[in-house]
Coordinates of C-alpha atoms in Angstrom, one line a residue:
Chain A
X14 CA 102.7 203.2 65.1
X15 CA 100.1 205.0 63.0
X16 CA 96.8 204.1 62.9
X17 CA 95.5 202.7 59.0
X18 CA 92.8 204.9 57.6
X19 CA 89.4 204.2 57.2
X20 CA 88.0 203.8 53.7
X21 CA 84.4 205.5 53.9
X22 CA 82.4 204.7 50.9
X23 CA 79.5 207.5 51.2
X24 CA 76.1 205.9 49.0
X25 CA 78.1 203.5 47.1
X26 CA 76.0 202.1 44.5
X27 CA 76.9 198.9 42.9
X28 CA 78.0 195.9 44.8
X29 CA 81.1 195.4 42.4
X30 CA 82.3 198.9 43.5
X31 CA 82.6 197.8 46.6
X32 CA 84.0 194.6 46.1
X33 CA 86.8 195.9 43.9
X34 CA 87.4 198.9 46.7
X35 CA 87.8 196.3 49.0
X36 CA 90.6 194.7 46.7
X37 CA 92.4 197.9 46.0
X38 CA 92.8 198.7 49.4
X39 CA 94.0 195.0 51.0
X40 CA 96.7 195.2 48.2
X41 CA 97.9 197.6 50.5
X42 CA 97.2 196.2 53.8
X43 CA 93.9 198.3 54.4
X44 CA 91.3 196.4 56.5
X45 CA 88.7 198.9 57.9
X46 CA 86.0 200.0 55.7
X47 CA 83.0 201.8 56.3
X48 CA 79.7 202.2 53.9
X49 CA 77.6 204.9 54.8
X50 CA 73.9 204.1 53.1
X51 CA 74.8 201.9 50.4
X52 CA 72.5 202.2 48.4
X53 CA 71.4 198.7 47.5
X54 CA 71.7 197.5 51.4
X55 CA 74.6 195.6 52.6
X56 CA 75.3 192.8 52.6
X57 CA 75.4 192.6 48.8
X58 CA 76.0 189.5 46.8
X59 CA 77.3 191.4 43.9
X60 CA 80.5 192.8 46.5
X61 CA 81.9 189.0 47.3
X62 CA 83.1 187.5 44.0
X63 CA 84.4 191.2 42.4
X64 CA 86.8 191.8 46.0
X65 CA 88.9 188.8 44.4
X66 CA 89.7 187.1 48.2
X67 CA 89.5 190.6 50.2
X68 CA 86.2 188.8 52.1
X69 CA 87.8 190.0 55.3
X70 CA 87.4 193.8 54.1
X71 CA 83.8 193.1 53.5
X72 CA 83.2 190.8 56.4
X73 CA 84.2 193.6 58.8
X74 CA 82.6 196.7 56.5
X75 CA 80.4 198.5 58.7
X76 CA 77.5 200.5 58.1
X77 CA 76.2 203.8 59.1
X78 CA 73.3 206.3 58.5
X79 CA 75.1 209.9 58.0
X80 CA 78.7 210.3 57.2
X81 CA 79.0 211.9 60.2
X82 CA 78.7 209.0 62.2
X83 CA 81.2 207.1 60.2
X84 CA 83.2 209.6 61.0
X85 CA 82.9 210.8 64.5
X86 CA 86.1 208.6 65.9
X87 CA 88.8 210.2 63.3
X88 CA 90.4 213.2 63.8
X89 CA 91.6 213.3 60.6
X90 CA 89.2 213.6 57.4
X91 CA 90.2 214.1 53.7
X92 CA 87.5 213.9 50.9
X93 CA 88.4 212.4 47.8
X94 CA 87.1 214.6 45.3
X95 CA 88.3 217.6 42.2
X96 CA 88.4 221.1 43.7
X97 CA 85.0 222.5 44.5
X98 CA 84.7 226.0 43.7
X99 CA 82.3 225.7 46.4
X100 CA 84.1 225.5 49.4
X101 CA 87.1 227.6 50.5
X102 CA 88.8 224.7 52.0
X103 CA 93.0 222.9 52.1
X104 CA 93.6 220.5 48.8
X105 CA 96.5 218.6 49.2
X106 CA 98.1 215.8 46.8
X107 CA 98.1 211.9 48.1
X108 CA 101.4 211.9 49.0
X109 CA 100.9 215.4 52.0
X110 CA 98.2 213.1 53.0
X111 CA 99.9 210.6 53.7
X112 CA 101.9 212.8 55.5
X113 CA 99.6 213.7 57.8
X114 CA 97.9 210.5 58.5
X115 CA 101.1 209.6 59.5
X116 CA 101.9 212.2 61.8
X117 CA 98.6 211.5 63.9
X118 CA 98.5 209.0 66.6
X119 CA 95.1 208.8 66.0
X120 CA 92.4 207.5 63.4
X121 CA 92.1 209.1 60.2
X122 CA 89.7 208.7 57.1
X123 CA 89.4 209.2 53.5
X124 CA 85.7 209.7 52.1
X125 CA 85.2 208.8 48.7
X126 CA 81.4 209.6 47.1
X127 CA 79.4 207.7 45.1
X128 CA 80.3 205.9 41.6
X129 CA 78.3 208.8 39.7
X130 CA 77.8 212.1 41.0
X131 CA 80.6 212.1 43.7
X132 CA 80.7 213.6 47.3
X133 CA 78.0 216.1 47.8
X134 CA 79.1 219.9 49.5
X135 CA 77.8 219.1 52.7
X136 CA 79.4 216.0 53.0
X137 CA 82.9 217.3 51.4
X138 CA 82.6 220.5 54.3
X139 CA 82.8 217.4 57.0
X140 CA 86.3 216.7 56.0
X141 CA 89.4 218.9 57.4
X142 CA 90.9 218.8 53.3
X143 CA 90.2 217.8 50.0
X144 CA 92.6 215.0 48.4
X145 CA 93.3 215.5 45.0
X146 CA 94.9 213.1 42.9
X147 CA 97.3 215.2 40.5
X148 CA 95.4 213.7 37.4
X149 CA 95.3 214.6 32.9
X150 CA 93.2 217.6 33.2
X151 CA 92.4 216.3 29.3
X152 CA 91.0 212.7 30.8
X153 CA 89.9 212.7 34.4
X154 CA 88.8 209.5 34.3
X155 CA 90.0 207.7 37.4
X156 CA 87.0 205.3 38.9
X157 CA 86.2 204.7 42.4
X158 CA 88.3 201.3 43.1
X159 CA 91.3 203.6 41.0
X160 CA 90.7 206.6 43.3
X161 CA 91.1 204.3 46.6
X162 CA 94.0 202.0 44.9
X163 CA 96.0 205.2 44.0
X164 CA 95.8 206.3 47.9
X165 CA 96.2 202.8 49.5
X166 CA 99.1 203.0 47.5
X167 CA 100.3 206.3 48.6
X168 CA 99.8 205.5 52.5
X169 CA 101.4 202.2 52.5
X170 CA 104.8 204.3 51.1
X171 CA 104.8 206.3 53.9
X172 CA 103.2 203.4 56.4
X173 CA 106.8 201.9 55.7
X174 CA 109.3 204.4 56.7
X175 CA 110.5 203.6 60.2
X176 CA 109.3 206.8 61.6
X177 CA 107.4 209.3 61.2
X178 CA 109.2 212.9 60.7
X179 CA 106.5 215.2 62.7
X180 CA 104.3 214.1 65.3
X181 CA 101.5 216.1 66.6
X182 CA 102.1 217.5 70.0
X183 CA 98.3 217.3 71.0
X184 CA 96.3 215.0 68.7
X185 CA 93.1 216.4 67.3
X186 CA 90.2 215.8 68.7
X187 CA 87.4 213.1 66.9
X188 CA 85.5 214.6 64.9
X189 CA 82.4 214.0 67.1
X190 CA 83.5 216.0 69.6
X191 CA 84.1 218.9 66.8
X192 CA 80.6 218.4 65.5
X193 CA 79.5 219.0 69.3
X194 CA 80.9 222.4 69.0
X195 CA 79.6 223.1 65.5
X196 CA 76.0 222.2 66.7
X197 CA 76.3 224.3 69.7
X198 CA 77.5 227.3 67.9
X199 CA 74.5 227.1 65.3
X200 CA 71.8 226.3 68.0
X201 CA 73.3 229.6 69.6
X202 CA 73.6 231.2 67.0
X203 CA 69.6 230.3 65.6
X204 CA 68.4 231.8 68.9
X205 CA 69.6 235.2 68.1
X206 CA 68.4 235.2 64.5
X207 CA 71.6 234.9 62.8
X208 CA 70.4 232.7 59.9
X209 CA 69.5 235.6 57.6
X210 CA 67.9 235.6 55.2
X211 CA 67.3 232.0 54.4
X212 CA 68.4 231.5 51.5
X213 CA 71.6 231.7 52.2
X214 CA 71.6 229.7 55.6
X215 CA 72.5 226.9 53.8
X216 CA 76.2 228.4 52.5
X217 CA 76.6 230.3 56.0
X218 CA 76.4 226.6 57.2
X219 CA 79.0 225.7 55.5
X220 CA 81.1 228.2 55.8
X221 CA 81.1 227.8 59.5
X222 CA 81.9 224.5 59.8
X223 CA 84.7 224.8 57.3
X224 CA 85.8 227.4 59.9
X225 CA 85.6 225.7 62.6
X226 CA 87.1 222.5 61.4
X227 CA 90.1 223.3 59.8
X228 CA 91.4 224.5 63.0
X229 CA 92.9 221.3 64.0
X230 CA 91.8 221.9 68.2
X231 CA 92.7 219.2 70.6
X232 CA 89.3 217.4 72.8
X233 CA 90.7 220.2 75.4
X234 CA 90.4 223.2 73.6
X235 CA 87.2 222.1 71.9
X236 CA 85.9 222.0 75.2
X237 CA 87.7 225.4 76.4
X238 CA 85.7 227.3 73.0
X239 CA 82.6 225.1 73.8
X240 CA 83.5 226.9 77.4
X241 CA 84.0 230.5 76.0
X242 CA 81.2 230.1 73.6
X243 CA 78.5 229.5 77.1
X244 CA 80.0 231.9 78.9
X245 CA 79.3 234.7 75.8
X246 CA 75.6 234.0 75.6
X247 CA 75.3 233.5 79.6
X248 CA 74.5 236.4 81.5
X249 CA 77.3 237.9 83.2
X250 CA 78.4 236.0 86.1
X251 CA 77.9 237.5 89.6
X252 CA 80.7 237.0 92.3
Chain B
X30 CA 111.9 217.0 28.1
X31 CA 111.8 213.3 28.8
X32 CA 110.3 211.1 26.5
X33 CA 107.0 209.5 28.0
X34 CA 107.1 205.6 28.0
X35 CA 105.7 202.9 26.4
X36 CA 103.1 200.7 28.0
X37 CA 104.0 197.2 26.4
X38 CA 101.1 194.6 26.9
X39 CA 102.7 191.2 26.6
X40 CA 100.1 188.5 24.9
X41 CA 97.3 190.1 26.8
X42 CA 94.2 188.1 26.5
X43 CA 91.1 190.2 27.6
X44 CA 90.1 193.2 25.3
X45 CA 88.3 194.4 28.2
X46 CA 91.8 194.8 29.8
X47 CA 93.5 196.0 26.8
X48 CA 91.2 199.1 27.5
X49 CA 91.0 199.4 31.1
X50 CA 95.0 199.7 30.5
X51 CA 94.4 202.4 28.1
X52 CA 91.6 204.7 29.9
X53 CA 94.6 204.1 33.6
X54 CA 97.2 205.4 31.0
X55 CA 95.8 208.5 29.8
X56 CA 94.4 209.5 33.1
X57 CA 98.2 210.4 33.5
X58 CA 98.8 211.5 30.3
X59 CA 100.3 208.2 28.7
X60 CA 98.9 207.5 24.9
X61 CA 101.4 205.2 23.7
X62 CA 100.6 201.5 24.1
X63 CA 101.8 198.9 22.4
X64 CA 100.0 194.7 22.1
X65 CA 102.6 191.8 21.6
X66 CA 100.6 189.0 20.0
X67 CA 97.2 189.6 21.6
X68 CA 95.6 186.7 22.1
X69 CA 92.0 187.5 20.6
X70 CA 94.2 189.5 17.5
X71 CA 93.5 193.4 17.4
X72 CA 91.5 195.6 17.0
X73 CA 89.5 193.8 19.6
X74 CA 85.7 195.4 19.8
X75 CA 85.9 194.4 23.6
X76 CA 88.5 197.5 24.3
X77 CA 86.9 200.3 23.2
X78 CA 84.1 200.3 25.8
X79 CA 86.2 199.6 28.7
X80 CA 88.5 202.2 27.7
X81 CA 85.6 204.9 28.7
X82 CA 86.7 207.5 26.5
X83 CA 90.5 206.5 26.2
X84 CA 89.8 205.5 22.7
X85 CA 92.6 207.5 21.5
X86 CA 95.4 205.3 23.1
X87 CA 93.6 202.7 21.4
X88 CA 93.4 203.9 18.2
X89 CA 97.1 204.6 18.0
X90 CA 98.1 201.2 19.6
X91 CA 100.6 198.9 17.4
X92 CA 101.0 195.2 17.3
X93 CA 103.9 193.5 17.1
X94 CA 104.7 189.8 16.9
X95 CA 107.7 189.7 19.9
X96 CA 108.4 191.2 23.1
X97 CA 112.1 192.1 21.1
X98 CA 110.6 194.0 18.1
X99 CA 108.3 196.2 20.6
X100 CA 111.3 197.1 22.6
X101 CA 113.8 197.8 19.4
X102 CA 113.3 201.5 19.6
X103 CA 113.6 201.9 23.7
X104 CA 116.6 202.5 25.8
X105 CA 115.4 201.7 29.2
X106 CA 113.0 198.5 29.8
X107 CA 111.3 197.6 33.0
X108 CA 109.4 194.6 33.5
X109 CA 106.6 195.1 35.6
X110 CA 106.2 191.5 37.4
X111 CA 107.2 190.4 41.2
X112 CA 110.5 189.4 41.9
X113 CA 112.2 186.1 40.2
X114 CA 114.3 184.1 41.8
X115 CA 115.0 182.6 38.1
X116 CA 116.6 185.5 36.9
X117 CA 119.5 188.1 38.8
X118 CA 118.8 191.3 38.1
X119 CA 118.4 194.7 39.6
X120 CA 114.9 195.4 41.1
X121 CA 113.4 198.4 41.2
X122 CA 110.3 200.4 43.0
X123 CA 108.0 202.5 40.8
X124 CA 109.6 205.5 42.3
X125 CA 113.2 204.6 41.5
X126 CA 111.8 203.6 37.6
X127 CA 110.3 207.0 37.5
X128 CA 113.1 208.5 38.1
X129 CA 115.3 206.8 35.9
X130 CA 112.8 207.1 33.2
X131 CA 112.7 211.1 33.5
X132 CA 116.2 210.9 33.3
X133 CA 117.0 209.9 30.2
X134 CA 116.3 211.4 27.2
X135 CA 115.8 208.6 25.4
X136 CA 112.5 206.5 24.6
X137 CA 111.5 204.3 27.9
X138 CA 109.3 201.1 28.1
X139 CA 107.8 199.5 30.8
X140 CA 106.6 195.4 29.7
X141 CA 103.4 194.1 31.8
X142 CA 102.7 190.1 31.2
X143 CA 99.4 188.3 30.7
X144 CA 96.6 188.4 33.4
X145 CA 97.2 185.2 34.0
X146 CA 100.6 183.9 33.9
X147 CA 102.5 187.3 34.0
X148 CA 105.7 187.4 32.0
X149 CA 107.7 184.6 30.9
X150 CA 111.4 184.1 32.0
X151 CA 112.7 185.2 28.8
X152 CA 110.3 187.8 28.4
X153 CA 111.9 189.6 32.0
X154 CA 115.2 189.3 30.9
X155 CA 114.8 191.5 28.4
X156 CA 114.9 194.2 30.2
X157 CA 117.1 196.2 32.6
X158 CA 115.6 195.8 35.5
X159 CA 112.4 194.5 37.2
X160 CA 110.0 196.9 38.7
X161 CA 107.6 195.5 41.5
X162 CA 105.1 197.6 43.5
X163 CA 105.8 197.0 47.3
X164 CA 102.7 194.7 48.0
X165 CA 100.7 193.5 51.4
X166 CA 102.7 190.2 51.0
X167 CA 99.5 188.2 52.3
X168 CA 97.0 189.8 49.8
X169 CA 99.1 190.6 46.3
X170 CA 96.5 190.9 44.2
X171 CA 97.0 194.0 41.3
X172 CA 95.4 193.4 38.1
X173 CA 97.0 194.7 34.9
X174 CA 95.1 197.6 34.9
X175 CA 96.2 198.5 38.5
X176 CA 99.6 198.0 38.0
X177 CA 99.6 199.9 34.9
X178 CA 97.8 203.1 36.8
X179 CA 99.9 202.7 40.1
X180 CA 103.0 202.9 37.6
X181 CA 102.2 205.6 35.7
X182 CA 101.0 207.6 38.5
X183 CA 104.4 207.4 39.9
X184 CA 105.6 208.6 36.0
X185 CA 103.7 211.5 36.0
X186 CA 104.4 212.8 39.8
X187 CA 108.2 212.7 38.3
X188 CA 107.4 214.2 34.9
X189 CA 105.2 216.8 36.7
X190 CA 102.6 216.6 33.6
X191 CA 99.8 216.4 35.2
X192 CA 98.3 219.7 37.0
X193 CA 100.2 221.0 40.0
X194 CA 98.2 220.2 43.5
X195 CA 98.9 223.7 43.9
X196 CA 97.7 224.1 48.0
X197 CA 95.1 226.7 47.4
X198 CA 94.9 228.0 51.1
X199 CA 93.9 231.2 51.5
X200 CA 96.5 232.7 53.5
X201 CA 96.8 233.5 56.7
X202 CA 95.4 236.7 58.4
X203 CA 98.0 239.2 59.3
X204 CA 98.7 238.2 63.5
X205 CA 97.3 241.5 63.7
X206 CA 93.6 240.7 62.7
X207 CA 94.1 237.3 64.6
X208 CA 95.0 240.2 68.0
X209 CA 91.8 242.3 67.3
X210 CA 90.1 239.0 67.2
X211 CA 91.8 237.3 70.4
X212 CA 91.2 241.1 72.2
X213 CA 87.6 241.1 71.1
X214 CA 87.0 237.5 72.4
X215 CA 89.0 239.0 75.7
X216 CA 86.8 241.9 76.0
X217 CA 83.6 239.7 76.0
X218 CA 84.7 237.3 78.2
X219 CA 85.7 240.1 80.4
X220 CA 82.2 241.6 80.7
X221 CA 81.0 238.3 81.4
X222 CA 82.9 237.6 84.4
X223 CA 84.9 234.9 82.9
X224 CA 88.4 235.0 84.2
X225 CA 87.9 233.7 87.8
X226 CA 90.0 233.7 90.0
X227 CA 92.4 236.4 89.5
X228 CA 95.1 234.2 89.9
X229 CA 94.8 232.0 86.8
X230 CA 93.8 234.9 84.6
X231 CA 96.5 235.4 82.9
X232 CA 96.9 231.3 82.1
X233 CA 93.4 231.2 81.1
X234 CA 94.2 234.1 78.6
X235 CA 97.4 232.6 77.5
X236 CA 95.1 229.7 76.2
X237 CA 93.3 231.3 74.9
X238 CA 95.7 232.9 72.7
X239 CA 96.9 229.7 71.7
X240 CA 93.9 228.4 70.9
X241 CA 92.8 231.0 68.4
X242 CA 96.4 231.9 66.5
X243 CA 96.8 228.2 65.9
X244 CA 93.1 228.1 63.9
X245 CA 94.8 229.1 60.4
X246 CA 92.0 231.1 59.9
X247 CA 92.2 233.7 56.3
X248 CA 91.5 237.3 57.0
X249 CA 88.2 236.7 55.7
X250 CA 87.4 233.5 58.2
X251 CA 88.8 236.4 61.0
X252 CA 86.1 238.7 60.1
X253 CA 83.9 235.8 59.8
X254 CA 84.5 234.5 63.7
X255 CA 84.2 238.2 64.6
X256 CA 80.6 238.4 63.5
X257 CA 79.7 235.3 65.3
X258 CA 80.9 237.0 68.9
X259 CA 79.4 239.8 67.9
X260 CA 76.0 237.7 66.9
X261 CA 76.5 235.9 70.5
X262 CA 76.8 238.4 72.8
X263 CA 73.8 240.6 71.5
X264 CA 70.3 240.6 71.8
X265 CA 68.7 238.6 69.3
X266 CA 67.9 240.5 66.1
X267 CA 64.2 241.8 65.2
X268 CA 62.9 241.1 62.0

């Protein structure tokens, strides 16, 4: 059996939001959510009455500082979000992530941004792909509960068929472990001046953890390149 | 080209649901709606702001006094509701009504009930078949607006209206890039000392391998990795 996804709700802003998020997804027999800074605190009395009886969703919401602790268990991560021009990085449709979900023995998430401005580039460069809902490119109006309903839905089709058609031979490794590597290769890579010129840091940032996390690496060969990675700044070793 | 269907609101009472419906409609490309006896009469000043923009589907909505006169012109009629056991008939997912629906050439309608009650006995058995999104049995709780976007969601993956997901990977490096890489990386590591003891040298550089063709990594991402060895393994740059 698959594990469910977590529903990450990155700087959510109304109370309602939530509430109705937390509706959408026990319709489909999602329990785990995860608010990362909402912004009005949390608990929020607003959440309650609009989640319709899904109190258990909100009872059990937790709450974290960065998205990258909400994330740092789940070796899968799709953002919910249109194309960014921004970012050279997969986009798949709801249905291939379901797909994939499916096909992990581990835990998996979907980060959806807040009501307004939507998931910010640094926070859409966390995730291994973009999820697009195919959508009227006339009216793109789908709001967040929508967004979330429309991929509860999606995942519960595939949670249902008896088994899943691909499994992955070594799982991927959390996403906490990947962040471990990331850091190391830009502490590394800071010492020899790499960062240049500043202004562009920023996107080089980004580029490199896109690299590095779309490669879908087991906990064992994260810790192999973290390996390979010590050895190349070491000096050589003598025998 | 199939016709699109008709989203038939049966005695709906809310205006703010009345647009709600409309803006989940034309987010896949669905205008035409028609109101059986609204209960607050139409045009309701209520829709329009909930229809955020949908005011289109609004504007060209007609009202009709039965269930049977909105329906005259349609040649396939689901009823959106959960199964009766008052009433034998076929039951369908939203998949299978998609499909039917893009295959005939004739005019389609799908009926949804008031919030409350849902459709009336008579009112199902008007059409050909019941359609009923597969539910967490212990938490059903779609509104009309929800059931109306999870439904014509499924409508416009089968029409294929809405824009493609196309997958917008870059494609893969040539495996011959991917080699220079993997023999730079060997090099290094190499002149490091790394592969100790002889005797697992060549599983050590079999991992290696594995590790780095499995990445997925564009030709650009390749020259991208091969900068970073190169930043590693130098002397830190002067500025």
């Amino acid at each position: 059996m698959t594990a469910k996804p977590v529903i990450v709700l990155v700087r959510p802003q109304l109370g309602q939001n939530i509430g109705k998020a937390a509706r959408a997804m026990l319709n489909f027999g999602l329990t785990e959510m995860r608010l990362v800074a909402p912004r009005d605190g949390w608990p929020n009395p607003e959440a309650g009455p609009a989640a319709s009886g899904a109190d258990i969703v909100l009872e059990q919401a937790e709450v974290f500082a960065t998205t990258q602790d909400a994330i740092a268990d789940c070796s899968h991560v799709f953002a919910s979000t249109v194309r960014r021009r921004d970012l050279v990085m997969p986009v798949v449709g709801p249905e291939e992530m379901a797909d994939r979900i499916a096909a992990s023995p581990n835990r998996s998430a979907i980060l959806f941004g807040p009501e307004r401005s939507g998931l910010e580039t640094e926070e859409v460069a966390l995730a291994d792909a973009i999820v697009t809902v195919p959508i009227n490119p006339e009216f793109a109006s789908l709001n967040l509960a929508q967004a979330v309903i429309l991929l509860a839905y999606e995942w519960s089709k595939e949670a249902n068929l008896a088994q899943p058609t691909a499994k992955e031979l070594e799982p991927r490794a959390p996403h906490g472990e990947l962040e471990g590597l990331i850091a190391q290769i830009n502490d590394e890579l800071d010492a020899k001046g790499y960062f240049h010129p500043p202004s562009r840091t920023e996107a080089t940032r980004n580029t490199l953890r896109t690299i590095f996390t779309k490669t879908g690496w087991s906990s064992r060969e994260v810790k192999a390149v973290r390996g390979i990675i010590r050895a190349l700044v070491n000096a050589p070793r003598q025998r």
